[in-house]
Tab-separated table of C-alpha atoms and ligand atoms in Angstrom:
chain	number	residue	atom	x	y	z
A	28	MET	CA	-84.995	-41.440	-170.511
A	29	PRO	CA	-84.615	-42.281	-166.810
A	30	ASP	CA	-81.559	-44.214	-165.852
A	31	PRO	CA	-82.530	-47.899	-165.434
A	32	ILE	CA	-80.962	-47.927	-161.999
A	33	ASP	CA	-83.197	-45.125	-160.776
A	34	VAL	CA	-86.211	-47.025	-161.966
A	35	GLU	CA	-85.082	-50.061	-160.091
A	36	VAL	CA	-84.565	-48.078	-156.911
A	37	LYS	CA	-88.012	-46.548	-157.191
A	38	LYS	CA	-89.670	-49.872	-157.721
A	39	HIS	CA	-87.932	-51.174	-154.653
A	40	SER	CA	-89.040	-48.246	-152.586
A	41	GLU	CA	-92.659	-48.760	-153.483
A	42	ASP	CA	-92.936	-52.244	-152.126
A	43	SER	CA	-91.130	-51.690	-148.862
A	44	ILE	CA	-89.919	-48.889	-146.675
A	45	GLN	CA	-87.772	-46.733	-148.935
A	46	ARG	CA	-84.222	-47.928	-149.286
A	47	GLU	CA	-81.598	-45.295	-148.704
A	48	LEU	CA	-78.634	-44.815	-151.004
A	49	TRP	CA	-75.215	-43.320	-150.438
A	50	GLY	CA	-74.871	-39.607	-151.011
A	51	THR	CA	-71.599	-39.940	-152.867
A	52	ARG	CA	-69.024	-42.522	-153.827
A	53	VAL	CA	-66.611	-40.977	-151.351
A	54	GLY	CA	-69.305	-41.304	-148.708
A	55	PHE	CA	-69.452	-45.044	-149.287
A	56	ILE	CA	-65.694	-45.478	-149.144
A	57	LEU	CA	-65.415	-43.414	-146.000
A	58	ALA	CA	-68.152	-45.353	-144.298
A	59	ALA	CA	-66.572	-48.668	-145.308
A	60	VAL	CA	-63.144	-47.506	-144.189
A	61	GLY	CA	-64.797	-46.198	-141.043
A	62	SER	CA	-66.242	-49.647	-140.478
A	63	ALA	CA	-62.935	-51.366	-141.047
A	64	VAL	CA	-60.713	-48.977	-139.114
A	65	GLY	CA	-61.401	-49.044	-135.418
A	66	LEU	CA	-60.479	-50.903	-132.278
A	67	GLY	CA	-59.574	-53.865	-134.463
A	68	ASN	CA	-56.567	-51.957	-135.750
A	69	MET	CA	-55.471	-50.151	-132.625
A	70	TRP	CA	-56.485	-52.460	-129.824
A	71	ARG	CA	-56.972	-55.951	-131.283
A	72	PHE	CA	-54.096	-56.018	-133.733
A	73	PRO	CA	-51.349	-55.299	-131.165
A	74	TYR	CA	-53.113	-57.578	-128.694
A	75	ARG	CA	-53.192	-60.481	-131.139
A	76	VAL	CA	-49.652	-59.827	-132.296
A	77	SER	CA	-48.448	-60.002	-128.670
A	78	GLU	CA	-50.259	-63.275	-128.148
A	79	GLY	CA	-49.454	-64.773	-131.494
A	80	GLY	CA	-45.723	-64.376	-131.142
A	81	GLY	CA	-45.000	-61.207	-133.091
A	82	ALA	CA	-43.529	-60.891	-136.548
A	83	ALA	CA	-44.717	-64.237	-137.941
A	84	PHE	CA	-48.252	-63.247	-137.161
A	85	VAL	CA	-47.694	-59.912	-138.888
A	86	VAL	CA	-46.332	-61.482	-142.067
A	87	LEU	CA	-49.192	-63.971	-142.296
A	88	TYR	CA	-51.647	-61.209	-141.570
A	89	ILE	CA	-50.321	-59.154	-144.481
A	90	ALA	CA	-50.477	-62.136	-146.810
A	91	LEU	CA	-54.022	-63.026	-145.782
A	92	THR	CA	-55.288	-59.468	-146.088
A	93	LEU	CA	-54.127	-59.474	-149.683
A	94	ILE	CA	-55.053	-62.927	-150.836
A	95	MET	CA	-58.213	-63.538	-148.808
A	96	GLY	CA	-59.375	-60.196	-147.483
A	97	ILE	CA	-59.735	-58.401	-150.792
A	98	PRO	CA	-61.510	-61.249	-152.657
A	99	LEU	CA	-63.830	-61.817	-149.727
A	100	MET	CA	-64.685	-58.144	-149.563
A	101	LEU	CA	-65.407	-58.184	-153.273
A	102	ALA	CA	-67.622	-61.218	-152.740
A	103	GLU	CA	-69.611	-59.459	-150.017
A	104	PHE	CA	-69.900	-56.312	-152.113
A	105	SER	CA	-71.275	-58.201	-155.067
A	106	VAL	CA	-73.939	-60.016	-153.037
A	107	GLY	CA	-75.014	-56.768	-151.360
A	108	ARG	CA	-75.159	-54.714	-154.512
A	109	ARG	CA	-76.885	-57.429	-156.525
A	110	THR	CA	-79.690	-57.980	-154.033
A	111	ARG	CA	-79.894	-54.536	-152.413
A	112	LEU	CA	-80.807	-56.322	-149.198
A	113	SER	CA	-79.271	-56.912	-145.806
A	114	PRO	CA	-77.651	-60.319	-145.200
A	115	ILE	CA	-80.613	-62.526	-144.321
A	116	GLY	CA	-82.775	-61.341	-147.197
A	117	ALA	CA	-79.839	-61.186	-149.584
A	118	PHE	CA	-78.874	-64.841	-149.177
A	119	LYS	CA	-82.499	-65.904	-149.258
A	120	LYS	CA	-83.323	-63.975	-152.411
A	121	GLU	CA	-80.274	-65.000	-154.389
A	122	GLY	CA	-79.768	-68.507	-153.044
A	123	GLY	CA	-83.015	-69.808	-151.615
A	124	GLY	CA	-84.228	-70.289	-148.058
A	125	GLY	CA	-81.455	-72.507	-146.713
A	126	TRP	CA	-78.762	-69.953	-147.495
A	127	SER	CA	-80.387	-67.381	-145.276
A	128	ILE	CA	-78.681	-69.156	-142.405
A	129	VAL	CA	-75.434	-67.464	-143.480
A	130	GLY	CA	-77.238	-64.166	-143.027
A	131	PHE	CA	-78.628	-65.167	-139.641
A	132	LEU	CA	-75.201	-66.172	-138.453
A	133	GLY	CA	-73.900	-62.791	-139.593
A	134	VAL	CA	-76.536	-60.897	-137.671
A	135	LEU	CA	-75.852	-62.937	-134.547
A	136	THR	CA	-72.118	-62.342	-134.935
A	137	GLY	CA	-72.545	-58.591	-135.338
A	138	PHE	CA	-74.753	-58.573	-132.312
A	139	LEU	CA	-72.175	-60.369	-130.170
A	140	ILE	CA	-69.190	-58.394	-131.435
A	141	LEU	CA	-70.854	-55.101	-130.663
A	142	SER	CA	-71.679	-56.218	-127.133
A	143	TYR	CA	-67.999	-56.313	-126.123
A	144	TYR	CA	-66.671	-53.871	-128.714
A	145	SER	CA	-68.647	-51.198	-126.938
A	146	VAL	CA	-67.046	-52.124	-123.624
A	147	ILE	CA	-63.565	-51.567	-125.039
A	148	ALA	CA	-64.697	-48.334	-126.646
A	149	GLY	CA	-65.872	-47.363	-123.170
A	150	TRP	CA	-62.316	-47.817	-121.846
A	151	VAL	CA	-61.094	-45.569	-124.657
A	152	ILE	CA	-63.553	-42.848	-123.716
A	153	ARG	CA	-62.534	-43.098	-120.092
A	154	TYR	CA	-58.839	-42.735	-120.897
A	155	GLY	CA	-59.661	-39.658	-122.958
A	156	ILE	CA	-61.679	-38.070	-120.181
A	157	GLU	CA	-59.044	-38.865	-117.577
A	158	GLY	CA	-56.428	-37.361	-119.855
A	159	ILE	CA	-58.373	-34.132	-119.834
A	160	ILE	CA	-59.153	-34.068	-116.129
A	161	SER	CA	-56.100	-35.473	-114.397
A	162	GLY	CA	-53.543	-36.494	-117.026
A	163	PHE	CA	-52.429	-40.054	-117.791
A	164	ALA	CA	-51.575	-42.416	-114.965
A	165	ALA	CA	-47.903	-42.936	-114.188
A	166	ASP	CA	-48.349	-46.687	-113.701
A	167	PRO	CA	-50.246	-47.688	-116.837
A	168	ALA	CA	-50.446	-51.412	-116.100
A	169	ALA	CA	-52.023	-50.966	-112.677
A	170	HIS	CA	-54.290	-48.330	-114.098
A	171	PHE	CA	-55.520	-50.642	-116.827
A	172	GLY	CA	-56.511	-53.083	-114.090
A	173	GLU	CA	-58.524	-50.366	-112.357
A	174	ILE	CA	-60.204	-49.198	-115.551
A	175	THR	CA	-61.499	-52.659	-116.339
A	176	THR	CA	-63.040	-53.562	-112.994
A	177	GLY	CA	-66.068	-52.460	-111.067
A	178	ILE	CA	-69.214	-50.721	-112.209
A	179	ALA	CA	-67.615	-47.852	-114.130
A	180	PRO	CA	-66.964	-49.892	-117.323
A	181	ILE	CA	-70.717	-50.493	-117.549
A	182	ILE	CA	-71.461	-46.773	-117.417
A	183	TYR	CA	-68.997	-46.006	-120.215
A	184	HIS	CA	-70.356	-48.920	-122.230
A	185	LEU	CA	-73.864	-47.472	-121.867
A	186	ALA	CA	-72.664	-44.056	-122.990
A	187	PHE	CA	-70.967	-45.497	-126.053
A	188	MET	CA	-73.995	-47.567	-127.017
A	189	ALA	CA	-76.215	-44.506	-126.681
A	190	VAL	CA	-74.106	-42.631	-129.233
A	191	THR	CA	-74.051	-45.593	-131.612
A	192	ILE	CA	-77.796	-46.123	-131.395
A	193	THR	CA	-78.451	-42.445	-132.028
A	194	ILE	CA	-76.340	-42.381	-135.194
A	195	VAL	CA	-77.876	-45.550	-136.598
A	196	SER	CA	-81.396	-44.278	-135.884
A	197	VAL	CA	-80.704	-41.151	-137.910
A	198	GLY	CA	-79.789	-43.207	-140.954
A	199	VAL	CA	-77.074	-44.149	-143.331
A	200	GLU	CA	-76.274	-40.954	-145.110
A	201	LYS	CA	-76.707	-38.247	-142.549
A	202	GLY	CA	-75.336	-40.255	-139.679
A	203	ILE	CA	-72.424	-42.279	-140.908
A	204	GLU	CA	-70.823	-40.439	-143.774
A	205	LYS	CA	-70.277	-37.156	-141.999
A	206	ALA	CA	-68.676	-38.646	-138.920
A	207	SER	CA	-66.061	-40.532	-140.934
A	208	LEU	CA	-65.063	-37.686	-143.169
A	209	ILE	CA	-62.855	-35.660	-140.852
A	210	LEU	CA	-61.811	-37.907	-138.055
A	211	MET	CA	-60.393	-40.913	-139.881
A	212	PRO	CA	-57.573	-38.833	-141.406
A	213	VAL	CA	-56.968	-37.205	-138.015
A	214	LEU	CA	-56.612	-40.580	-136.345
A	215	PHE	CA	-54.164	-41.760	-138.962
A	216	ALA	CA	-52.094	-38.580	-138.717
A	217	ILE	CA	-51.757	-38.926	-134.950
A	218	VAL	CA	-50.749	-42.563	-135.144
A	219	LEU	CA	-48.206	-41.788	-137.830
A	220	GLY	CA	-46.742	-38.991	-135.724
A	221	LEU	CA	-46.511	-41.313	-132.729
A	222	ALA	CA	-44.743	-43.944	-134.833
A	223	VAL	CA	-42.088	-41.397	-135.822
A	224	TRP	CA	-41.693	-40.337	-132.209
A	225	ALA	CA	-41.412	-43.965	-131.048
A	226	PHE	CA	-38.569	-44.441	-133.515
A	227	THR	CA	-36.481	-41.890	-131.613
A	228	LEU	CA	-36.818	-43.679	-128.267
A	229	PRO	CA	-33.693	-45.349	-126.934
A	230	GLY	CA	-34.170	-49.049	-126.242
A	231	SER	CA	-36.940	-49.584	-128.765
A	232	ASP	CA	-34.950	-52.131	-130.838
A	233	ALA	CA	-36.355	-55.170	-129.068
A	234	GLY	CA	-39.831	-53.938	-129.930
A	235	TYR	CA	-39.019	-53.666	-133.611
A	236	SER	CA	-37.463	-57.077	-133.793
A	237	PHE	CA	-40.412	-58.689	-132.006
A	238	TYR	CA	-42.759	-56.961	-134.427
A	239	LEU	CA	-40.840	-57.178	-137.681
A	240	ALA	CA	-38.344	-60.056	-137.712
A	241	PRO	CA	-40.135	-63.390	-138.136
A	242	SER	CA	-38.557	-66.778	-137.674
A	243	LEU	CA	-39.215	-69.382	-140.321
A	244	SER	CA	-40.559	-72.012	-137.951
A	245	GLU	CA	-43.204	-69.660	-136.616
A	246	LEU	CA	-44.245	-68.777	-140.132
A	247	MET	CA	-45.139	-72.401	-140.730
A	248	SER	CA	-47.494	-72.620	-137.763
A	249	PHE	CA	-51.106	-73.289	-138.620
A	250	THR	CA	-52.275	-71.855	-135.322
A	251	THR	CA	-50.606	-68.545	-136.122
A	252	LEU	CA	-52.084	-68.653	-139.605
A	253	SER	CA	-55.603	-69.175	-138.252
A	254	GLU	CA	-55.261	-66.391	-135.740
A	255	ALA	CA	-53.958	-64.070	-138.426
A	256	ALA	CA	-56.925	-65.012	-140.622
A	257	GLY	CA	-59.327	-64.267	-137.775
A	258	GLN	CA	-57.701	-60.891	-137.268
A	259	ALA	CA	-57.895	-60.124	-141.000
A	260	PHE	CA	-61.637	-60.883	-141.057
A	261	PHE	CA	-62.254	-58.845	-137.941
A	262	SER	CA	-60.213	-55.873	-139.008
A	263	LEU	CA	-61.723	-55.722	-142.499
A	264	SER	CA	-65.252	-56.190	-141.089
A	265	LEU	CA	-65.693	-59.366	-143.124
A	266	GLY	CA	-67.584	-62.586	-142.554
A	267	MET	CA	-70.787	-61.211	-141.089
A	268	GLY	CA	-72.323	-59.142	-143.852
A	269	ALA	CA	-71.301	-55.637	-142.779
A	270	MET	CA	-69.644	-54.892	-146.111
A	271	LEU	CA	-72.505	-56.687	-147.822
A	272	THR	CA	-74.994	-54.376	-146.149
A	273	PHE	CA	-73.014	-51.252	-147.014
A	274	ALA	CA	-72.838	-52.352	-150.648
A	275	SER	CA	-76.598	-52.797	-150.677
A	276	TYR	CA	-76.856	-49.003	-150.650
A	277	LEU	CA	-74.567	-48.767	-153.673
A	278	SER	CA	-75.256	-48.072	-157.329
A	279	LYS	CA	-74.116	-50.157	-160.287
A	280	HIS	CA	-71.508	-47.603	-161.317
A	281	GLU	CA	-69.102	-48.357	-158.529
A	282	ASN	CA	-65.815	-50.094	-159.261
A	283	LEU	CA	-66.112	-52.714	-156.525
A	284	ASN	CA	-62.641	-54.148	-157.028
A	285	ARG	CA	-60.928	-50.839	-156.686
A	286	GLU	CA	-62.985	-49.944	-153.613
A	287	ALA	CA	-62.121	-53.246	-151.950
A	288	ALA	CA	-58.432	-52.685	-152.569
A	289	THR	CA	-58.592	-49.106	-151.284
A	290	ILE	CA	-60.398	-50.112	-148.120
A	291	ALA	CA	-58.074	-53.021	-147.384
A	292	ALA	CA	-54.997	-50.868	-147.957
A	293	SER	CA	-56.216	-48.127	-145.605
A	294	ASP	CA	-57.158	-50.624	-142.950
A	295	PHE	CA	-53.828	-52.360	-143.153
A	296	GLY	CA	-51.955	-49.052	-143.081
A	297	VAL	CA	-53.542	-48.021	-139.808
A	298	ALA	CA	-53.043	-51.383	-138.092
A	299	PHE	CA	-49.442	-51.690	-139.190
A	300	THR	CA	-48.641	-48.162	-138.048
A	301	ALA	CA	-50.319	-48.841	-134.705
A	302	GLY	CA	-47.895	-51.733	-134.264
A	303	LEU	CA	-45.021	-49.374	-135.054
A	304	VAL	CA	-46.106	-47.363	-132.048
A	305	VAL	CA	-47.087	-50.013	-129.541
A	306	PHE	CA	-44.136	-52.442	-129.724
A	307	PRO	CA	-41.222	-49.986	-129.719
A	308	VAL	CA	-42.900	-48.107	-126.860
A	309	ILE	CA	-43.396	-51.287	-124.844
A	310	ALA	CA	-39.723	-52.172	-125.279
A	311	ALA	CA	-38.361	-48.680	-124.668
A	312	LEU	CA	-40.411	-48.059	-121.536
A	313	GLY	CA	-39.766	-51.500	-120.056
A	314	LEU	CA	-43.408	-52.536	-120.121
A	315	THR	CA	-42.841	-56.002	-121.590
A	316	ALA	CA	-43.662	-57.886	-118.390
A	317	ASP	CA	-46.810	-55.844	-117.777
A	318	VAL	CA	-48.118	-56.504	-121.246
A	319	GLY	CA	-47.179	-60.167	-120.963
A	320	GLU	CA	-49.586	-60.429	-118.058
A	321	SER	CA	-52.435	-58.755	-119.846
A	322	THR	CA	-52.100	-58.913	-123.597
A	323	VAL	CA	-55.653	-57.592	-123.929
A	324	GLY	CA	-54.305	-54.382	-122.490
A	325	ALA	CA	-51.267	-53.971	-124.785
A	326	LEU	CA	-52.566	-50.744	-126.306
A	327	PHE	CA	-53.938	-49.385	-123.057
A	328	ILE	CA	-50.696	-50.004	-121.225
A	329	ALA	CA	-48.250	-48.932	-123.910
A	330	LEU	CA	-49.822	-45.697	-125.042
A	331	PRO	CA	-50.556	-43.918	-121.767
A	332	GLY	CA	-47.009	-44.887	-120.821
A	333	ALA	CA	-45.810	-43.097	-123.921
A	334	PHE	CA	-47.947	-40.045	-123.287
A	335	VAL	CA	-46.604	-39.662	-119.769
A	336	GLU	CA	-43.085	-40.004	-121.112
A	337	MET	CA	-43.673	-37.210	-123.633
A	338	GLY	CA	-44.498	-34.747	-120.888
A	339	ALA	CA	-46.902	-31.843	-121.383
A	340	ILE	CA	-47.219	-32.344	-125.101
A	341	GLY	CA	-47.941	-36.020	-124.506
A	342	ARG	CA	-51.051	-35.088	-122.650
A	343	VAL	CA	-52.422	-33.118	-125.582
A	344	VAL	CA	-51.451	-35.806	-128.097
A	345	GLY	CA	-52.947	-38.456	-125.843
A	346	ILE	CA	-56.257	-36.667	-125.497
A	347	ALA	CA	-56.424	-36.180	-129.266
A	348	PHE	CA	-55.537	-39.847	-129.783
A	349	PHE	CA	-58.243	-41.208	-127.516
A	350	PHE	CA	-60.770	-38.795	-128.963
A	351	ALA	CA	-59.998	-39.817	-132.540
A	352	LEU	CA	-59.987	-43.493	-131.559
A	353	THR	CA	-63.406	-43.050	-129.998
A	354	VAL	CA	-64.648	-41.796	-133.333
A	355	GLY	CA	-62.983	-44.705	-135.117
A	356	ALA	CA	-64.751	-47.035	-132.717
A	357	VAL	CA	-68.074	-45.285	-133.270
A	358	THR	CA	-67.920	-45.650	-137.052
A	359	SER	CA	-67.140	-49.362	-136.661
A	360	ALA	CA	-69.826	-49.892	-134.042
A	361	VAL	CA	-72.278	-48.135	-136.309
A	362	SER	CA	-71.599	-50.688	-139.035
A	363	LEU	CA	-72.163	-53.536	-136.593
A	364	LEU	CA	-75.447	-52.136	-135.396
A	365	GLU	CA	-76.369	-51.240	-138.967
A	366	VAL	CA	-76.331	-54.906	-139.978
A	367	VAL	CA	-78.650	-55.889	-137.167
A	368	THR	CA	-80.871	-52.865	-137.765
A	369	ALA	CA	-81.044	-53.239	-141.543
A	370	SER	CA	-81.961	-56.905	-141.115
A	371	ALA	CA	-84.742	-56.011	-138.713
A	372	ILE	CA	-86.018	-53.328	-141.112
A	373	ASP	CA	-85.928	-55.672	-144.103
A	374	GLU	CA	-87.282	-58.748	-142.315
A	375	PHE	CA	-89.975	-57.231	-140.109
A	376	LYS	CA	-90.724	-54.078	-142.130
A	377	ILE	CA	-90.356	-51.940	-139.048
A	378	HIS	CA	-89.002	-48.416	-138.969
A	379	ARG	CA	-85.335	-47.628	-138.652
A	380	LYS	CA	-85.731	-45.915	-135.298
A	381	SER	CA	-87.518	-48.787	-133.585
A	382	ALA	CA	-85.154	-51.315	-135.120
A	383	ALA	CA	-82.006	-49.484	-134.035
A	384	ILE	CA	-83.241	-48.751	-130.539
A	385	GLY	CA	-84.658	-52.219	-129.943
A	386	ALA	CA	-81.560	-54.049	-131.147
A	387	GLY	CA	-79.299	-51.545	-129.402
A	388	ILE	CA	-80.919	-52.076	-126.031
A	389	ILE	CA	-80.597	-55.850	-126.173
A	390	ILE	CA	-76.949	-55.586	-127.240
A	391	THR	CA	-76.280	-53.141	-124.420
A	392	LEU	CA	-77.678	-55.612	-121.899
A	393	VAL	CA	-75.589	-58.485	-123.243
A	394	GLY	CA	-72.526	-56.234	-123.006
A	395	VAL	CA	-72.833	-55.991	-119.244
A	396	LEU	CA	-71.200	-59.405	-118.957
A	397	PRO	CA	-67.957	-58.563	-120.800
A	398	ALA	CA	-67.966	-55.179	-119.025
A	399	LEU	CA	-67.765	-56.987	-115.708
A	400	ASN	CA	-65.348	-59.703	-116.672
A	401	LEU	CA	-62.236	-59.593	-118.869
A	402	ASN	CA	-62.208	-63.363	-119.330
A	403	ALA	CA	-65.730	-63.254	-120.645
A	404	LEU	CA	-64.683	-60.504	-123.015
A	405	GLY	CA	-61.760	-62.531	-124.341
A	406	LEU	CA	-63.969	-65.566	-124.729
A	407	ILE	CA	-66.713	-63.789	-126.689
A	408	ASP	CA	-63.996	-62.311	-128.874
A	409	ARG	CA	-62.761	-65.835	-129.661
A	410	ILE	CA	-66.234	-67.226	-130.243
A	411	THR	CA	-67.099	-64.457	-132.670
A	412	GLU	CA	-63.787	-64.906	-134.446
A	413	TRP	CA	-64.834	-68.458	-135.134
A	414	PHE	CA	-68.255	-67.276	-136.332
A	415	LEU	CA	-66.540	-64.841	-138.687
A	416	ALA	CA	-64.556	-67.682	-140.219
A	417	LEU	CA	-67.775	-69.695	-140.662
A	418	GLY	CA	-69.442	-66.675	-142.222
A	419	ALA	CA	-66.481	-66.142	-144.514
A	420	LEU	CA	-66.796	-69.728	-145.709
A	421	GLY	CA	-70.517	-69.214	-146.248
A	422	VAL	CA	-69.982	-66.117	-148.395
A	423	THR	CA	-67.177	-67.776	-150.329
A	424	LEU	CA	-69.192	-70.873	-151.174
A	425	PHE	CA	-72.221	-68.775	-151.973
A	426	VAL	CA	-70.483	-66.492	-154.421
A	427	GLY	CA	-68.339	-69.270	-155.844
A	428	TRP	CA	-71.004	-71.880	-156.336
A	429	ARG	CA	-74.527	-70.600	-155.822
A	430	MET	CA	-74.876	-67.008	-156.948
A	431	ARG	CA	-76.042	-66.485	-160.519
A	432	ASN	CA	-73.258	-65.082	-162.665
A	433	PRO	CA	-71.208	-63.392	-159.920
A	434	GLN	CA	-68.692	-62.318	-162.537
A	435	GLU	CA	-71.214	-59.989	-164.101
A	436	GLU	CA	-71.849	-58.263	-160.768
A	437	MET	CA	-68.137	-57.955	-160.029
A	438	LEU	CA	-67.486	-56.447	-163.448
A	439	ASP	CA	-70.241	-53.855	-163.319
A	440	GLY	CA	-68.519	-50.508	-162.981
A	441	ALA	CA	-65.023	-52.044	-163.058
A	442	SER	CA	-62.504	-51.161	-165.732
A	443	GLY	CA	-58.860	-51.604	-166.687
A	444	PHE	CA	-56.707	-53.636	-164.348
A	445	PHE	CA	-59.498	-54.092	-161.850
A	446	ALA	CA	-61.743	-55.632	-164.481
A	447	SER	CA	-59.023	-57.828	-165.927
A	448	ILE	CA	-58.348	-59.654	-162.663
A	449	VAL	CA	-61.969	-60.596	-161.982
A	450	PRO	CA	-61.852	-64.071	-163.592
A	451	ALA	CA	-58.743	-64.948	-161.598
A	452	VAL	CA	-60.308	-63.659	-158.390
A	453	LEU	CA	-63.410	-65.719	-159.018
A	454	PHE	CA	-61.354	-68.831	-159.665
A	455	PHE	CA	-59.588	-68.170	-156.406
A	456	ILE	CA	-62.900	-67.744	-154.552
A	457	ARG	CA	-64.218	-71.015	-155.976
A	458	PHE	CA	-61.309	-73.337	-155.546
A	459	ILE	CA	-58.615	-71.930	-153.282
A	460	MET	CA	-60.321	-69.933	-150.563
A	461	PRO	CA	-62.389	-72.837	-149.191
A	462	LEU	CA	-59.188	-74.846	-148.917
A	463	ILE	CA	-57.700	-72.150	-146.705
A	464	ILE	CA	-60.795	-71.255	-144.705
A	465	ILE	CA	-61.816	-74.805	-143.763
A	466	PRO	CA	-58.559	-75.552	-141.898
A	467	VAL	CA	-58.794	-72.070	-140.356
A	468	ILE	CA	-62.235	-72.969	-139.021
A	469	ILE	CA	-60.893	-76.198	-137.566
A	470	TYR	CA	-57.889	-74.547	-135.917
A	471	THR	CA	-59.843	-71.578	-134.642
A	472	GLY	CA	-62.348	-74.039	-133.199
A	473	LEU	CA	-59.554	-75.923	-131.440
A	474	ASN	CA	-58.154	-72.673	-130.036
A	475	LEU	CA	-61.599	-71.857	-128.812
A	476	VAL	CA	-61.803	-75.137	-126.917
A	477	THR	CA	-58.451	-74.360	-125.283
A	478	GLU	CA	-59.712	-70.924	-124.344
A	479	PHE	CA	-62.861	-72.418	-122.791
A	480	ARG	CA	-60.667	-74.732	-120.753
A	481	THR	CA	-58.514	-71.889	-119.402
A	482	VAL	CA	-61.532	-69.772	-118.508
A	483	PHE	CA	-63.625	-72.497	-116.922
A	484	GLY	CA	-61.001	-75.077	-116.000
B	513	LIG	N1	-63.460	-53.848	-138.321
B	513	LIG	C1	-63.779	-53.143	-137.125
B	513	LIG	C2	-62.490	-52.855	-136.392
B	513	LIG	O1	-61.446	-53.213	-136.855
B	513	LIG	C3	-64.780	-53.866	-136.277
B	513	LIG	C4	-65.970	-54.261	-137.056
B	513	LIG	C5	-66.905	-53.443	-137.562
B	513	LIG	C6	-66.283	-55.557	-137.496
B	513	LIG	N2	-67.801	-54.181	-138.278
B	513	LIG	C7	-67.441	-55.463	-138.273
B	513	LIG	C8	-65.679	-56.766	-137.312
B	513	LIG	C9	-67.980	-56.582	-138.860
B	513	LIG	C10	-66.218	-57.882	-137.903
B	513	LIG	C11	-67.351	-57.800	-138.680
B	513	LIG	O2	-62.498	-52.269	-135.358
């Protein structure tokens, strides 16, 4: 007797280009963790914490990862696995034509995020190469300024996009799973080691208190809450259908709840540890003023500073760090391009190669703007953060109110504790999450207007 799932997969493959499936369960988790863990943890998290006032942001971020991140990831998983389609088709099939707009928004968001994500990844590559050739610069703040101006950032952006496009053209299993397997643990090990080292630095106390000691008044700020929500969506790759798309390659045996919790925990672990490196180092090396001027550069100013300080060994650690971070960025970029590519494959029935290359080239061209201009980069980052919040609302309302029997999909493959909490999670998705996300959308929108004013005013 063939397994009913196999039959379903076969049927699907007959009427369209064959749909790939994950090689193994571990492969799926690694790819999802690979998507989540990237520049969002190492670059964006410290950057947003510096801007958002420190510890209060961190506390709200932790709370939101738990109470919104995990349910939202479960929601995306269940839509993806139910429909076995990429976002546009998934919302259309399960909800009717109008809902496909949530999918379209997701594809657009992925497209825009990748355009500047690749620019930052290009900086990472350049730091790594410079580490090898000439060592890390003694004046990290001035060096960050040099790295981000001129034509060179475009070249590195092109190189990074070329790698991403190649992996996505090769396909889900062969391309993505293998790359994540070794280098994610390496990245985490290096960051953990750096955090321990940072702890031994004299003068790091101010960094820890900025990062870890919140004041009550800041905790009550809705602006901080919205920014923390935006960071949670970004870091967990939520709100644009990336997790949805990954789950569309998944079988019915997977315990979606447990996977969501595992992925969120890993993602949080890396981001939090990155903060335990960046802030003590900034304080101990007297870089506070430099970072204050360019919060976007917090990571890129703090870490090379640390590597120089560590002497010869710092150079080796630094090279390894930037190499591993490049891989982390690649696995995330792959998931962004995968959403756009999978949508093109599903919607236009074109081949993976043409879809990946076509979409990749357009994204590369759009990325020239943020490569040339840091303000543009910051602005696109804010705009997409707002889109992610809109997308998150779309997914929440869809799963809560439109999808047929979402509970059944969430329970398939779940057992024990993870099965028992599903009704509560669903209640939360229906009634509570919209009440949090709607104000977040309003506040993020207001922040965006302020940002527009500072850039153009
Ligand atoms: N989460 C990734 C990071 O932290 C970036 C990313 C990949 C992403 N795919 C996404 C962000 C989808 C939002 C949506 O680096």
